[in-house]
Coordinates of C-alpha atoms in Angstrom, one line a residue:
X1 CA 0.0 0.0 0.0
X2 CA 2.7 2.5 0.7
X3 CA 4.8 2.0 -2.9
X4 CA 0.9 2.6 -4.3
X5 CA 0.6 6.0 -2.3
X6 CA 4.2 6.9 -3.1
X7 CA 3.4 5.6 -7.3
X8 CA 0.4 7.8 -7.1
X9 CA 2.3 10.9 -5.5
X10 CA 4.9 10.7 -8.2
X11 CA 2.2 10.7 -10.9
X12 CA 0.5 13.6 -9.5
X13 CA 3.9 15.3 -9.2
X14 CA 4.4 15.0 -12.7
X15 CA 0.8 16.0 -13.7
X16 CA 1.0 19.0 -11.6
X17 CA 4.1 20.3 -13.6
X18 CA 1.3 21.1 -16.3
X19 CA -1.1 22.6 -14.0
X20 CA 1.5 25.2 -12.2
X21 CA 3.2 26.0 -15.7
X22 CA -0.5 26.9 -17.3
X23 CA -1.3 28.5 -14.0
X24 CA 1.2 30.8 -14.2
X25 CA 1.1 31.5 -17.8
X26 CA -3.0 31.8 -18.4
X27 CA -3.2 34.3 -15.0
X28 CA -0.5 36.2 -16.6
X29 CA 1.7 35.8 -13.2
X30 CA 5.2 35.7 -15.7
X31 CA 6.4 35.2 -18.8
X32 CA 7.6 31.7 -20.5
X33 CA 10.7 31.6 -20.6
X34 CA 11.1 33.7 -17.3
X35 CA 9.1 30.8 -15.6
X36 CA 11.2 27.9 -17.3
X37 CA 14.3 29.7 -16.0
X38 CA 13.4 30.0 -12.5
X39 CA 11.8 26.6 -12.4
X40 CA 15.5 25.2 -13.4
X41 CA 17.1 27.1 -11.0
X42 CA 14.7 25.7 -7.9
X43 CA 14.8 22.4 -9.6
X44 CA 19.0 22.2 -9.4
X45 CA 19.2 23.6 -6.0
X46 CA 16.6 20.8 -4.6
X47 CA 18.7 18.1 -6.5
X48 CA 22.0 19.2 -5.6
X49 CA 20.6 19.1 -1.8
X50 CA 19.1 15.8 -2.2
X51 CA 22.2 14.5 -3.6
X52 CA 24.2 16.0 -0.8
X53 CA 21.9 14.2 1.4
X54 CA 21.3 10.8 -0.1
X55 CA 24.4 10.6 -1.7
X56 CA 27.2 12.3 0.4
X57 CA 28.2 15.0 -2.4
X58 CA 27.4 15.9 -6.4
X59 CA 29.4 14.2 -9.4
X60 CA 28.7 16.3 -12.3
X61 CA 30.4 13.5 -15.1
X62 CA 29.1 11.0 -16.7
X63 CA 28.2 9.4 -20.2
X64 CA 25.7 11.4 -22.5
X65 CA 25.8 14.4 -19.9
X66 CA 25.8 17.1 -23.3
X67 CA 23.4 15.6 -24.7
X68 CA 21.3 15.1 -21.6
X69 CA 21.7 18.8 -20.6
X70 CA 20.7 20.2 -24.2
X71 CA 17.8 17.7 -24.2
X72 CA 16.9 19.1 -21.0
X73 CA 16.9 22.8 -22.1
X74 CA 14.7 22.3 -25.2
X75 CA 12.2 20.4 -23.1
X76 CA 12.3 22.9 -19.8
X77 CA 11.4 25.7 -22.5
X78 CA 9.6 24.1 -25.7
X79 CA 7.3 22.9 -22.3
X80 CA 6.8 26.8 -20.8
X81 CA 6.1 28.3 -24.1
X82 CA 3.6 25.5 -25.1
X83 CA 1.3 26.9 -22.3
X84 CA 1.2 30.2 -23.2
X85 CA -1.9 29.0 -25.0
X86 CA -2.7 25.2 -24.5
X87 CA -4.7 23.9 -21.9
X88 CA -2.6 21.8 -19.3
X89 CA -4.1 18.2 -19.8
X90 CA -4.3 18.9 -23.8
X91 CA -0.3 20.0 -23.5
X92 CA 0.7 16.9 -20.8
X93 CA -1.0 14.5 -23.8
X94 CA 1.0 15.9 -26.6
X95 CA 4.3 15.8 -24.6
X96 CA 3.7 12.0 -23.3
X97 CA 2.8 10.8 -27.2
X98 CA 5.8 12.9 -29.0
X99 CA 8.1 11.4 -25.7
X100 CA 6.6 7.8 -27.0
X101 CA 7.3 8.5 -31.0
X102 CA 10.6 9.6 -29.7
X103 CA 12.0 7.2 -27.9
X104 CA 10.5 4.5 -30.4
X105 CA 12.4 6.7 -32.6
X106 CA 15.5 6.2 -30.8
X107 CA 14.9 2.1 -30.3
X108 CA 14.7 2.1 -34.4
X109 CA 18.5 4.2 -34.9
X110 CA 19.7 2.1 -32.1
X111 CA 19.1 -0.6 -34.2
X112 CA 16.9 -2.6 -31.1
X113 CA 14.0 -5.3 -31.9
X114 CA 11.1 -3.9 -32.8
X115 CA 8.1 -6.8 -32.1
X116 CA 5.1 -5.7 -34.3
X117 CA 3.2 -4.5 -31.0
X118 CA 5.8 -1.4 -30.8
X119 CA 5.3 -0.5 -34.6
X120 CA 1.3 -0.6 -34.0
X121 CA 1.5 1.4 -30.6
X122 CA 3.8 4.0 -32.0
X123 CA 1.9 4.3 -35.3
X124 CA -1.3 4.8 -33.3
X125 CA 0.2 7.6 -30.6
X126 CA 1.1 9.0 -33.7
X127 CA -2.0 9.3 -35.4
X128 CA -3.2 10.3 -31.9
X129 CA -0.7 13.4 -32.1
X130 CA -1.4 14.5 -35.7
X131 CA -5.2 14.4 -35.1
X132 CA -4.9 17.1 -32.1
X133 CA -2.1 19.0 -34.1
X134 CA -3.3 19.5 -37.8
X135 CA -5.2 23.0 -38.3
X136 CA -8.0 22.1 -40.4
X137 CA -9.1 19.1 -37.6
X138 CA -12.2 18.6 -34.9
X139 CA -9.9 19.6 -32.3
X140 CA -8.7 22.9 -32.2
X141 CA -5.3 24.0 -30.8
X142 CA -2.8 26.7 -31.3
X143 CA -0.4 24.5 -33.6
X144 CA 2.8 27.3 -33.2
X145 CA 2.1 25.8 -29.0
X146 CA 1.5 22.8 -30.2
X147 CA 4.7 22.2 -31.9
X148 CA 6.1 23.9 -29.3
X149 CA 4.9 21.2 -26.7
X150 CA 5.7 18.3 -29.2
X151 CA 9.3 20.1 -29.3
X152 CA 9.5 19.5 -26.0
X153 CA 8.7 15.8 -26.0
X154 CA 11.2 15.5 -28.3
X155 CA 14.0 17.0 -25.9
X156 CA 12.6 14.5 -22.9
X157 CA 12.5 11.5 -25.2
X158 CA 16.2 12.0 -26.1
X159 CA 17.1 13.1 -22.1
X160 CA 15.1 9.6 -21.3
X161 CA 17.5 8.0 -24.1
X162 CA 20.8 9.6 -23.0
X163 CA 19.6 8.7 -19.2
X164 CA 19.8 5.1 -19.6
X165 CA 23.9 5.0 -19.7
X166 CA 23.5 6.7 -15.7
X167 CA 24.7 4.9 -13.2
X168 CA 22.7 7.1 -10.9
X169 CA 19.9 8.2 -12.1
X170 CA 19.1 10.8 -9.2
X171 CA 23.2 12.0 -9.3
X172 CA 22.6 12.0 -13.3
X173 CA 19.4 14.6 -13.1
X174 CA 21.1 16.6 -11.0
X175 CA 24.1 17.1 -12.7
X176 CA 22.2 17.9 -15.7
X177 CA 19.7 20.6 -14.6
X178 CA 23.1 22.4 -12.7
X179 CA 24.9 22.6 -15.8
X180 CA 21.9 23.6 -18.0
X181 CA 20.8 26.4 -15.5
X182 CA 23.6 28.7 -16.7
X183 CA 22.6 28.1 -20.0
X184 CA 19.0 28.6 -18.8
X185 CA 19.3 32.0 -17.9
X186 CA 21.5 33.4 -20.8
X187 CA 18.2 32.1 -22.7
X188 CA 15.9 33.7 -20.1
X189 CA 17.6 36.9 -21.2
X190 CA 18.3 36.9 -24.5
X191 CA 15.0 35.1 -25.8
X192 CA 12.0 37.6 -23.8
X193 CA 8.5 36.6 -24.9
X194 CA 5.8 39.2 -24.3
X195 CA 6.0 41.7 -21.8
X196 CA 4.3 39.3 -19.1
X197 CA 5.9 41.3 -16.3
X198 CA 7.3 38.8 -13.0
X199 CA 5.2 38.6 -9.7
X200 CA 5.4 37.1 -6.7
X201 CA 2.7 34.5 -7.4
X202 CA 4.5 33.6 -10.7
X203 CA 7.8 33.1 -9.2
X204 CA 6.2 30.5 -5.7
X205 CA 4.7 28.6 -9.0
X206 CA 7.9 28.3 -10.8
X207 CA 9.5 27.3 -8.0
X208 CA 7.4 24.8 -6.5
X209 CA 7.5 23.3 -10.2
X210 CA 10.8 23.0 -10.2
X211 CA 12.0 22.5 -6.6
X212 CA 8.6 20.2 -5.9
X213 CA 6.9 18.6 -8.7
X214 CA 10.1 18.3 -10.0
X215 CA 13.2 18.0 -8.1
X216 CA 11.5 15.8 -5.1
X217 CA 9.0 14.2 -7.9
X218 CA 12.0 12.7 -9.8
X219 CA 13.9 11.7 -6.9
X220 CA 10.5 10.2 -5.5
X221 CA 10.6 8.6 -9.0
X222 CA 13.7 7.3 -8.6
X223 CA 13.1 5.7 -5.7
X224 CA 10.1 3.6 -6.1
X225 CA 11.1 2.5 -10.0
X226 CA 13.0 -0.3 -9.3
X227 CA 10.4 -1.4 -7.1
X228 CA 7.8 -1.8 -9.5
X229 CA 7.2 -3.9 -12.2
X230 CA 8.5 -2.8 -15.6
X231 CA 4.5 -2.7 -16.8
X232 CA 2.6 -1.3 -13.3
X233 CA 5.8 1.6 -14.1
X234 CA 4.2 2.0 -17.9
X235 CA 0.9 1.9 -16.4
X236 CA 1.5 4.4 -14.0
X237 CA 2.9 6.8 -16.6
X238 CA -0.5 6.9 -18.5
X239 CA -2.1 8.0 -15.7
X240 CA -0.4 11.7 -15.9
X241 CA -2.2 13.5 -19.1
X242 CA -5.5 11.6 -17.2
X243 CA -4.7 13.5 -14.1
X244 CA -3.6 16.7 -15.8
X245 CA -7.1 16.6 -17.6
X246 CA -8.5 16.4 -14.4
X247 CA -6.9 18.9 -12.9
X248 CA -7.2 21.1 -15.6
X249 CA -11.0 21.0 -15.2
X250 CA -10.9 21.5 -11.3
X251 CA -8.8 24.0 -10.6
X252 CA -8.7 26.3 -14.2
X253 CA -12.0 25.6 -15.3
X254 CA -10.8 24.2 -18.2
X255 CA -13.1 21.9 -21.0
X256 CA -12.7 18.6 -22.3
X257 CA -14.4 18.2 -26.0
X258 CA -15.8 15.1 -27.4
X259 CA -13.1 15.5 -30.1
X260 CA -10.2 15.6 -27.7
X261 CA -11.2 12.6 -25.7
X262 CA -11.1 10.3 -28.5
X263 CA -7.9 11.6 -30.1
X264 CA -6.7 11.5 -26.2
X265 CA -7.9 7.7 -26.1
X266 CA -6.0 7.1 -29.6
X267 CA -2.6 8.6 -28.1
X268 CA -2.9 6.5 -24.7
X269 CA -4.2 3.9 -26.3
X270 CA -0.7 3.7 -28.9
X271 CA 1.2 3.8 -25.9
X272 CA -0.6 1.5 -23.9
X273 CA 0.1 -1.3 -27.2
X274 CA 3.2 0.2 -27.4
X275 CA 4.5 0.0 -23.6
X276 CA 3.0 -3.0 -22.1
X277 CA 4.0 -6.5 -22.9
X278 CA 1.5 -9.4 -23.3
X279 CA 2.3 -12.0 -20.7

């Protein structure tokens, strides 16, 4: 019962990433990129201190670490300026498909098996994704935020890629989001979008995303993955656009159309074929 509780937490932490960030955004509290900034910031400092803690000090080497950080930059910022317009379920399904396609993506240059159930899971996800992305279609979304969104599933696909050469995954993330803050705020101030000016309610949600729902979720992560089962983990997962729809609808009065439920379905359902092994 407690590795439930603590799965579940996790899954809301992630979820919540996507409620804070349109929060933030849609009450015009701060900017994008000013948000994806400070939420890097808060998110190193938590990891570093968790590291200190847990681990007895920071190691900031390791395999793939470039690539990881750069991943990790186009998806902290692709994912901030995709909710300056889309609704924070809508944006945590487009980000959780494009991550799939990615990775599959990945699997395919790596040259890995590829049993027919991936090819059908990744070819529906994708479908899923083009449905709520193409202008002319029943569901209507910005497509420049949109592709700024799938942008960002892009950068955490190839972050999950480069992550699997860690030793230590929670010394790994760390070392990433401390070297990519630097970067992070030369971006901050040389990329300014809007003239959102920066309150104090924008900059507790930025930081509660990143030091929160992100630092502690990924180490929360961390900790109960190799306790579950490789398909109660995938499961898990889907569970976040759910609970980001959900929480879109609660606490930002947010809609869910007939449109977007079944391409949501087709996306979740790709990924469910694509994810989970038959026994």
């Amino acid at each position: 019962m407690r590795l439930l509780l603590l799965t579940a937490l996790t899954m809301v932490a992630f979820a919540a990433n996507s409620i804070l960030n349109r929060m933030a955004l849609a009450g015009g509290h701060i900017g994008p990129t000013d948000f994806g900034t400070i939420r890097l910031f808060a998110g190193a400092v938590m990891l570093a201190g968790l590291c200190v803690i847990l681990r007895g000090g920071l190691r900031l080497g390791g395999p793939a670490r470039a690539a990881g950080m750069l991943a990790l930059l186009v998806y902290m910022y692709g994912f901030s300026l995709a909710y300056g317009a889309l609704d924070a379920g809508l944006g945590a399904l487009i980000l959780f498909g494009t991550v799939q396609v990615t990775m599959f993506a990945g699997g395919l240059l790596a040259r890995e098996a590829m049993p027919p159930r991936r090819w059908i899971g990744a070819a529906l996800a994708l479908a899923g994704l083009v449905w709520l992305l193409w202008p002319a279609g029943p569901v209507q979304v910005s497509v420049r935020h949109g592709l700024f969104m799938a942008a960002a599933g892009v950068g955490w696909g190839i972050y999950s890629l480069a992550g699997r050469r860690a030793d230590d995954a929670l010394q790994a993330t760390a070392a990433n989001f401390i070297l990519a803050t630097p970067v992070g705020v030369v971006i901050g101030l040389a990329l300014p979008v809007g003239t959102v000016d920066v309150t104090m309610p924008g900059v507790a949600l930025a930081i509660l995303s990143g030091a929160v729902t992100s630092g502690m979720g990924y180490a929360l992560w961390y900790s109960v993955l190799p306790r579950l089962d490789a398909s109660v983990a995938a499961v898990a997962q889907l569970t976040v656009p759910v609970i980001a729809i959900a929480g879109g609808m609660l606490l930002l009065g947010e809609t869910l159309e007939g449109d977007t439920v079944l391409a949501s379905a087709l996306v979740l359902g790709g990924v469910a074929v694509s994810v989970l092994r038959r026994r």
